Amino acid sequence: MSTAKPVFRYPVPELKDLPDDVREKILAVQEKAGFVPNVFIALARRPDEFRAFFAYHDALMLKEGGSLSKADREMIVTATSAKNGCLYCVVAHGALLRIYAKNPLVADQVAINHYKADITPRQRAMLDFAIKVCLGSASVGDADYEALRAHGFDDEDIWDIAAITAFFGMSNRIANATSMRPNDEFYLMGRLPR
Amino acid sequence: MSTAKPVFRYPVPELKDLPDDVREKILAVQEKAGFVPNVFIALARRPDEFRAFFAYHDALMLKEGGSLSKADREMIVTATSAKNGCLYCVVAHGALLRIYAKNPLVADQVAINHYKADITPRQRAMLDFAIKVCLGSASVGDADYEALRAHGFDDEDIWDIAAITAFFGMSNRIANATSMRPNDEFYLMGRLPR
Amino acid sequence: MSTAKPVFRYPVPELKDLPDDVREKILAVQEKAGFVPNVFIALARRPDEFRAFFAYHDALMLKEGGSLSKADREMIVTATSAKNGCLYCVVAHGALLRIYAKNPLVADQVAINHYKADITPRQRAMLDFAIKVCLGSASVGDADYEALRAHGFDDEDIWDIAAITAFFGMSNRIANATSMRPNDEFYLMGRLPR
Amino acid sequence: MSTAKPVFRYPVPELKDLPDDVREKILAVQEKAGFVPNVFIALARRPDEFRAFFAYHDALMLKEGGSLSKADREMIVTATSAKNGCLYCVVAHGALLRIYAKNPLVADQVAINHYKADITPRQRAMLDFAIKVCLGSASVGDADYEALRAHGFDDEDIWDIAAITAFFGMSNRIANATSMRPNDEFYLMGRLPR
Amino acid sequence: MSTAKPVFRYPVPELKDLPDDVREKILAVQEKAGFVPNVFIALARRPDEFRAFFAYHDALMLKEGGSLSKADREMIVTATSAKNGCLYCVVAHGALLRIYAKNPLVADQVAINHYKADITPRQRAMLDFAIKVCLGSASVGDADYEALRAHGFDDEDIWDIAAITAFFGMSNRIANATSMRPNDEFYLMGRLPR
Amino acid sequence: MSTAKPVFRYPVPELKDLPDDVREKILAVQEKAGFVPNVFIALARRPDEFRAFFAYHDALMLKEGGSLSKADREMIVTATSAKNGCLYCVVAHGALLRIYAKNPLVADQVAINHYKADITPRQRAMLDFAIKVCLGSASVGDADYEALRAHGFDDEDIWDIAAITAFFGMSNRIANATSMRPNDEFYLMGRLPR
């Protein structure tokens, strides 16, 4: 798990010293992605938090059903993480957004200015709501729910949007507070035609 | 689980319909507290999120070791939840803060203005950092770590402060987006001499 | 007038050294409340300001007529003082709000997030306007007046809301700049059934 | 008291209908200034508030002693009223500032950008503090007092600065909420050599 | 080109050392205005930037056609420069606004609070848009164009409003960063009846 | 000059209808870059503004001398344009930054969070200042100059940083107000090893 650039400002554990379940999850993601995203290495030094973090992540991002596509979910993460100035999440989830959306441009667009992005009115409404949850959740209320229902989102979808925004708001703050670096591999992912 | 006032804006599940582990955790908290805090009922409608949420919560709030007392942890939650305008968390965790700190005044103080609260300089530094993580995590850096180390916090403590702030920042957004109500019982807890 | 905790960051006068009218007003409030709220002691060191402050206070808060109840007036004070981070006013006027409204929960609710408080739509509109006067008075205009008239407020009521907000905006700044402490007695007032 | 342009958005009283003391104060200011500033006419429709307002005003602005000159006091009003977007107070008190300071330029300077104004370092520190009381009083503390003492202000002067800022913060909000117009006469006062 | 007060924080060039075209433009403005506005002297030390700045300025401010009057253009500059805290531009262009509008009051009004200024609803809409471009251009969109068209502005006018705001946003930042002083002559211009 | 996606919200001119100098500049950039960046097409519909814009641009960005490298200049543009939410400038100048810096990662880093970017302390100070000029130029003063001089910037360099920030602040506002799209070609430029 050595790397030329630091994973984050804390020391990182040796793979062999990790609990089996944590190590296995890391090896599985490495197998699938070809590298280990730094968030796995960073959180592994606290196995209980690692387990809860990824359990929550998977419950929200790998959820079956609902009307949010995988690309929609990553779009929420990319747009709101940019509002929080989280380099790790914008770069890592922007990569996933490009891949799921099969669109090499959309991640940069929603990260910088979702009003100018090539997205549908439905996605625009989804991001308007997510950004409100991100920056001013205190005043979320009936009118926000109505605005989303007008685009075909049901209340479970709305929960999903809010919860994804909230979860990554947590992730953004942990990454920022610990100076977590996005792996270099993420920057180019999904930018080239396949 | 019926209540005169709504738990939040979503329908709540019947206790009997919940998975065993979820139901048991709810019954355990009821046994201990004398009532079921609404966050348990609210999240129970999504068991996977319930499990991950409380696993994360317990990893951070029930953690052994480190120099943060239980009162310190609840103080972080109360102060930062107020910045996010989260009624549920300020009321519920303010109650816990009063109890753990054996101080009936401190929760209202840190919720409204931590600069004027009867807290130690060390707690003041802890809250200054937590509030920065809450409101402007993008610029957290070396100087912030140094400021905390000067008060005797080590880097694991700093992780704890950041992670608690981040976790409840998530909780605040979910509670705000779903209009989660604090149970009436919380408001008076810890205010009367025992 | 000695106290274990300081009234504020300035020295406080001896009761015997005060002008008669100031001393009498202090003794009268002590008689009625059972203690002397610190704002009386603090301002007494400048008798002319003391007299003007309480004359203004009484003109706004003890005014006969109009459609604002005593609870409405204290609700405005509590909600806007929280926006200004004024511990003294939130704690002291929150106590009065609980008493006048005969509601042990509402003060904490409007202090933390008036959107989630158990208040009427009319009170919600009243607080929306008060908070706008508090935080962004420059753009108050016809539309704000119309919104309040739709809830049955007449222009004199609107003046009252604006003037109460403005007066306590002054009070908040003086209390914050002088680190005025709320008396311990306020915290529990109105929280217990009578 | 008729005027081509409205005094503010409320009806104004006839001079003959006012209580004697209110009318006399108005006639006195007219005698001295050559016209009646609109704030006198506006507040006269509520005599108790009129009396308290001007008693407070005079206690702060006509106070004997202390190290704040009349120009300093008006400078505080002009700079902080600009932050609140209060046209009435910037125009009216800017006029007084020009006259007391015998400086036709300084009012526009401190209203637009006090950092670029032709003022002394002591006045700069005074305005820095006043603007903090105006915009963020919650965090005023020891360091702010120290910064002012370094420029020779004692604690009574600091109270004066804070109280003047607070009082006109009230006045700004009332003027904004009622659309109070500055009299045309103020705009040119103090701009021409005498 | 000597002056008792500094032009800005950089040294200023001698008139004789300037390129002919720059010197001629300066002499022409001096001939017309009776003095040389400091922005000409300041930028002259970088002739290429001088030429581009005034070419852009003239393209926007001296443009023929369109429905924006010269007073409208200067009103945009005055109102938005105040939002940026640019003393130079508010004072210099406020003077031009007073002259073109033949109105000695309007510059102070739009600089402090355009909501309370004696302007037409059309000018109010124009300034609302300009201020949005100044402070939050990221979200400018169709609704903003519609709002202006409702007041008779066509898309070329809207370009003009946006471009003037943008150009002086640049000018404001250069003036602020270099502490450019407005010439004393500007303060009184257009305030006296002719 | 036809394109599947709109250049911006205004109609675009035919190349043949443009003045010779404008057309030649466009053809020259097409020759060099392989495509015509949309800003050239957009501004060409107003030739005088086109000429002034690019004259200013070239004076700042192609300037000889000084200690700012071409990469430094583009880094300022990328970081401050992100603060203004300008998709066009972040994407187009981020591409140039990657190329000049021979670094495929740095543009995304400074756009999202310059505190976490792989840049030198000197570049960090440069961006701190540029962002202050971008977001709060009113308070730029001596301390800011001192901070930059400590990193070896002289006053001409500081002018360059401020002027580049100011110029692109203008460009950002024009691009946002007109919904100017970055050409698709920019997104991938400089991301692949050569």
PDB file of N, CA and C in Angstrom, chain F residues 78-118:
ATOM      1  N   THR F  78      -7.906  29.877 -13.494  1.00  0.00           N
ATOM      2  CA  THR F  78      -8.687  28.680 -13.194  1.00  0.00           C
ATOM      3  C   THR F  78      -9.266  28.739 -11.779  1.00  0.00           C
ATOM      4  N   ALA F  79      -8.445  29.115 -10.832  1.00  0.00           N
ATOM      5  CA  ALA F  79      -8.905  29.125  -9.439  1.00  0.00           C
ATOM      6  C   ALA F  79      -9.970  30.180  -9.199  1.00  0.00           C
ATOM      7  N   THR F  80      -9.775  31.377  -9.734  1.00  0.00           N
ATOM      8  CA  THR F  80     -10.760  32.429  -9.467  1.00  0.00           C
ATOM      9  C   THR F  80     -12.024  32.239 -10.295  1.00  0.00           C
ATOM     10  N   SER F  81     -11.897  31.715 -11.485  1.00  0.00           N
ATOM     11  CA  SER F  81     -13.100  31.466 -12.293  1.00  0.00           C
ATOM     12  C   SER F  81     -13.991  30.423 -11.629  1.00  0.00           C
ATOM     13  N   ALA F  82     -13.382  29.468 -10.937  1.00  0.00           N
ATOM     14  CA  ALA F  82     -14.182  28.484 -10.203  1.00  0.00           C
ATOM     15  C   ALA F  82     -14.969  29.164  -9.087  1.00  0.00           C
ATOM     16  N   LYS F  83     -14.343  30.131  -8.415  1.00  0.00           N
ATOM     17  CA  LYS F  83     -15.074  30.856  -7.355  1.00  0.00           C
ATOM     18  C   LYS F  83     -16.276  31.583  -7.938  1.00  0.00           C
ATOM     19  N   ASN F  84     -16.168  32.036  -9.174  1.00  0.00           N
ATOM     20  CA  ASN F  84     -17.291  32.718  -9.819  1.00  0.00           C
ATOM     21  C   ASN F  84     -18.236  31.759 -10.538  1.00  0.00           C
ATOM     22  N   GLY F  85     -17.981  30.459 -10.447  1.00  0.00           N
ATOM     23  CA  GLY F  85     -18.862  29.488 -11.096  1.00  0.00           C
ATOM     24  C   GLY F  85     -18.895  29.635 -12.609  1.00  0.00           C
ATOM     25  N   CYS F  86     -17.766  29.985 -13.216  1.00  0.00           N
ATOM     26  CA  CYS F  86     -17.733  30.196 -14.667  1.00  0.00           C
ATOM     27  C   CYS F  86     -17.235  28.941 -15.371  1.00  0.00           C
ATOM     28  N   LEU F  87     -18.176  28.180 -15.904  1.00  0.00           N
ATOM     29  CA  LEU F  87     -17.811  26.927 -16.550  1.00  0.00           C
ATOM     30  C   LEU F  87     -16.872  27.166 -17.728  1.00  0.00           C
ATOM     31  N   TYR F  88     -17.173  28.185 -18.544  1.00  0.00           N
ATOM     32  CA  TYR F  88     -16.339  28.424 -19.722  1.00  0.00           C
ATOM     33  C   TYR F  88     -14.869  28.597 -19.329  1.00  0.00           C
ATOM     34  N   CYS F  89     -14.618  29.485 -18.399  1.00  0.00           N
ATOM     35  CA  CYS F  89     -13.229  29.829 -18.091  1.00  0.00           C
ATOM     36  C   CYS F  89     -12.512  28.712 -17.340  1.00  0.00           C
ATOM     37  N   VAL F  90     -13.218  28.008 -16.470  1.00  0.00           N
ATOM     38  CA  VAL F  90     -12.559  26.901 -15.773  1.00  0.00           C
ATOM     39  C   VAL F  90     -12.141  25.821 -16.765  1.00  0.00           C
ATOM     40  N   VAL F  91     -13.027  25.508 -17.685  1.00  0.00           N
ATOM     41  CA  VAL F  91     -12.722  24.438 -18.629  1.00  0.00           C
ATOM     42  C   VAL F  91     -11.654  24.880 -19.632  1.00  0.00           C
ATOM     43  N   ALA F  92     -11.800  26.071 -20.192  1.00  0.00           N
ATOM     44  CA  ALA F  92     -10.858  26.515 -21.224  1.00  0.00           C
ATOM     45  C   ALA F  92      -9.486  26.827 -20.621  1.00  0.00           C
ATOM     46  N   HIS F  93      -9.457  27.556 -19.533  1.00  0.00           N
ATOM     47  CA  HIS F  93      -8.161  27.931 -18.958  1.00  0.00           C
ATOM     48  C   HIS F  93      -7.571  26.805 -18.114  1.00  0.00           C
ATOM     49  N   GLY F  94      -8.422  25.925 -17.603  1.00  0.00           N
ATOM     50  CA  GLY F  94      -7.887  24.720 -16.977  1.00  0.00           C
ATOM     51  C   GLY F  94      -7.092  23.900 -17.986  1.00  0.00           C
ATOM     52  N   ALA F  95      -7.580  23.846 -19.212  1.00  0.00           N
ATOM     53  CA  ALA F  95      -6.849  23.135 -20.277  1.00  0.00           C
ATOM     54  C   ALA F  95      -5.481  23.774 -20.504  1.00  0.00           C
ATOM     55  N   LEU F  96      -5.463  25.101 -20.598  1.00  0.00           N
ATOM     56  CA  LEU F  96      -4.183  25.794 -20.810  1.00  0.00           C
ATOM     57  C   LEU F  96      -3.253  25.592 -19.620  1.00  0.00           C
ATOM     58  N   LEU F  97      -3.819  25.609 -18.429  1.00  0.00           N
ATOM     59  CA  LEU F  97      -3.002  25.381 -17.232  1.00  0.00           C
ATOM     60  C   LEU F  97      -2.350  24.001 -17.278  1.00  0.00           C
ATOM     61  N   ARG F  98      -3.135  22.982 -17.617  1.00  0.00           N
ATOM     62  CA  ARG F  98      -2.551  21.636 -17.698  1.00  0.00           C
ATOM     63  C   ARG F  98      -1.386  21.604 -18.694  1.00  0.00           C
ATOM     64  N   ILE F  99      -1.586  22.273 -19.815  1.00  0.00           N
ATOM     65  CA  ILE F  99      -0.553  22.253 -20.863  1.00  0.00           C
ATOM     66  C   ILE F  99       0.693  23.016 -20.426  1.00  0.00           C
ATOM     67  N   TYR F 100       0.517  24.241 -19.939  1.00  0.00           N
ATOM     68  CA  TYR F 100       1.687  25.041 -19.556  1.00  0.00           C
ATOM     69  C   TYR F 100       2.407  24.433 -18.360  1.00  0.00           C
ATOM     70  N   ALA F 101       1.635  23.877 -17.427  1.00  0.00           N
ATOM     71  CA  ALA F 101       2.262  23.297 -16.233  1.00  0.00           C
ATOM     72  C   ALA F 101       2.739  21.873 -16.494  1.00  0.00           C
ATOM     73  N   LYS F 102       2.415  21.337 -17.655  1.00  0.00           N
ATOM     74  CA  LYS F 102       2.730  19.933 -17.955  1.00  0.00           C
ATOM     75  C   LYS F 102       2.285  19.060 -16.786  1.00  0.00           C
ATOM     76  N   ASN F 103       1.080  19.306 -16.320  1.00  0.00           N
ATOM     77  CA  ASN F 103       0.559  18.613 -15.146  1.00  0.00           C
ATOM     78  C   ASN F 103      -0.924  18.352 -15.380  1.00  0.00           C
ATOM     79  N   PRO F 104      -1.295  17.092 -15.578  1.00  0.00           N
ATOM     80  CA  PRO F 104      -2.691  16.805 -15.932  1.00  0.00           C
ATOM     81  C   PRO F 104      -3.674  16.941 -14.761  1.00  0.00           C
ATOM     82  N   LEU F 105      -3.170  17.104 -13.545  1.00  0.00           N
ATOM     83  CA  LEU F 105      -4.049  17.083 -12.370  1.00  0.00           C
ATOM     84  C   LEU F 105      -4.323  18.462 -11.776  1.00  0.00           C
ATOM     85  N   VAL F 106      -3.410  19.402 -12.005  1.00  0.00           N
ATOM     86  CA  VAL F 106      -3.434  20.625 -11.205  1.00  0.00           C
ATOM     87  C   VAL F 106      -4.662  21.504 -11.472  1.00  0.00           C
ATOM     88  N   ALA F 107      -5.199  21.461 -12.679  1.00  0.00           N
ATOM     89  CA  ALA F 107      -6.338  22.335 -12.976  1.00  0.00           C
ATOM     90  C   ALA F 107      -7.562  21.927 -12.157  1.00  0.00           C
ATOM     91  N   ASP F 108      -7.850  20.633 -12.121  1.00  0.00           N
ATOM     92  CA  ASP F 108      -8.981  20.179 -11.305  1.00  0.00           C
ATOM     93  C   ASP F 108      -8.735  20.499  -9.831  1.00  0.00           C
ATOM     94  N   GLN F 109      -7.492  20.376  -9.413  1.00  0.00           N
ATOM     95  CA  GLN F 109      -7.179  20.633  -7.999  1.00  0.00           C
ATOM     96  C   GLN F 109      -7.440  22.090  -7.610  1.00  0.00           C
ATOM     97  N   VAL F 110      -6.901  23.024  -8.383  1.00  0.00           N
ATOM     98  CA  VAL F 110      -7.093  24.424  -7.973  1.00  0.00           C
ATOM     99  C   VAL F 110      -8.528  24.890  -8.219  1.00  0.00           C
ATOM    100  N   ALA F 111      -9.222  24.263  -9.145  1.00  0.00           N
ATOM    101  CA  ALA F 111     -10.626  24.646  -9.357  1.00  0.00           C
ATOM    102  C   ALA F 111     -11.500  24.225  -8.183  1.00  0.00           C
ATOM    103  N   ILE F 112     -11.223  23.075  -7.619  1.00  0.00           N
ATOM    104  CA  ILE F 112     -12.089  22.567  -6.543  1.00  0.00           C
ATOM    105  C   ILE F 112     -11.628  23.027  -5.162  1.00  0.00           C
ATOM    106  N   ASN F 113     -10.342  22.979  -4.899  1.00  0.00           N
ATOM    107  CA  ASN F 113      -9.869  23.377  -3.564  1.00  0.00           C
ATOM    108  C   ASN F 113      -8.368  23.622  -3.610  1.00  0.00           C
ATOM    109  N   HIS F 114      -7.993  24.892  -3.759  1.00  0.00           N
ATOM    110  CA  HIS F 114      -6.563  25.179  -3.933  1.00  0.00           C
ATOM    111  C   HIS F 114      -5.759  24.852  -2.679  1.00  0.00           C
ATOM    112  N   TYR F 115      -6.426  24.741  -1.529  1.00  0.00           N
ATOM    113  CA  TYR F 115      -5.700  24.370  -0.307  1.00  0.00           C
ATOM    114  C   TYR F 115      -5.159  22.940  -0.377  1.00  0.00           C
ATOM    115  N   LYS F 116      -5.785  22.118  -1.175  1.00  0.00           N
ATOM    116  CA  LYS F 116      -5.396  20.706  -1.257  1.00  0.00           C
ATOM    117  C   LYS F 116      -4.620  20.405  -2.544  1.00  0.00           C
ATOM    118  N   ALA F 117      -4.270  21.434  -3.302  1.00  0.00           N
ATOM    119  CA  ALA F 117      -3.617  21.219  -4.598  1.00  0.00           C
ATOM    120  C   ALA F 117      -2.117  20.981  -4.422  1.00  0.00           C
ATOM    121  N   ASP F 118      -1.539  20.286  -5.399  1.00  0.00           N
ATOM    122  CA  ASP F 118      -0.089  20.049  -5.420  1.00  0.00           C
ATOM    123  C   ASP F 118       0.611  21.271  -5.997  1.00  0.00           C
TER     124      ASP F 118
END
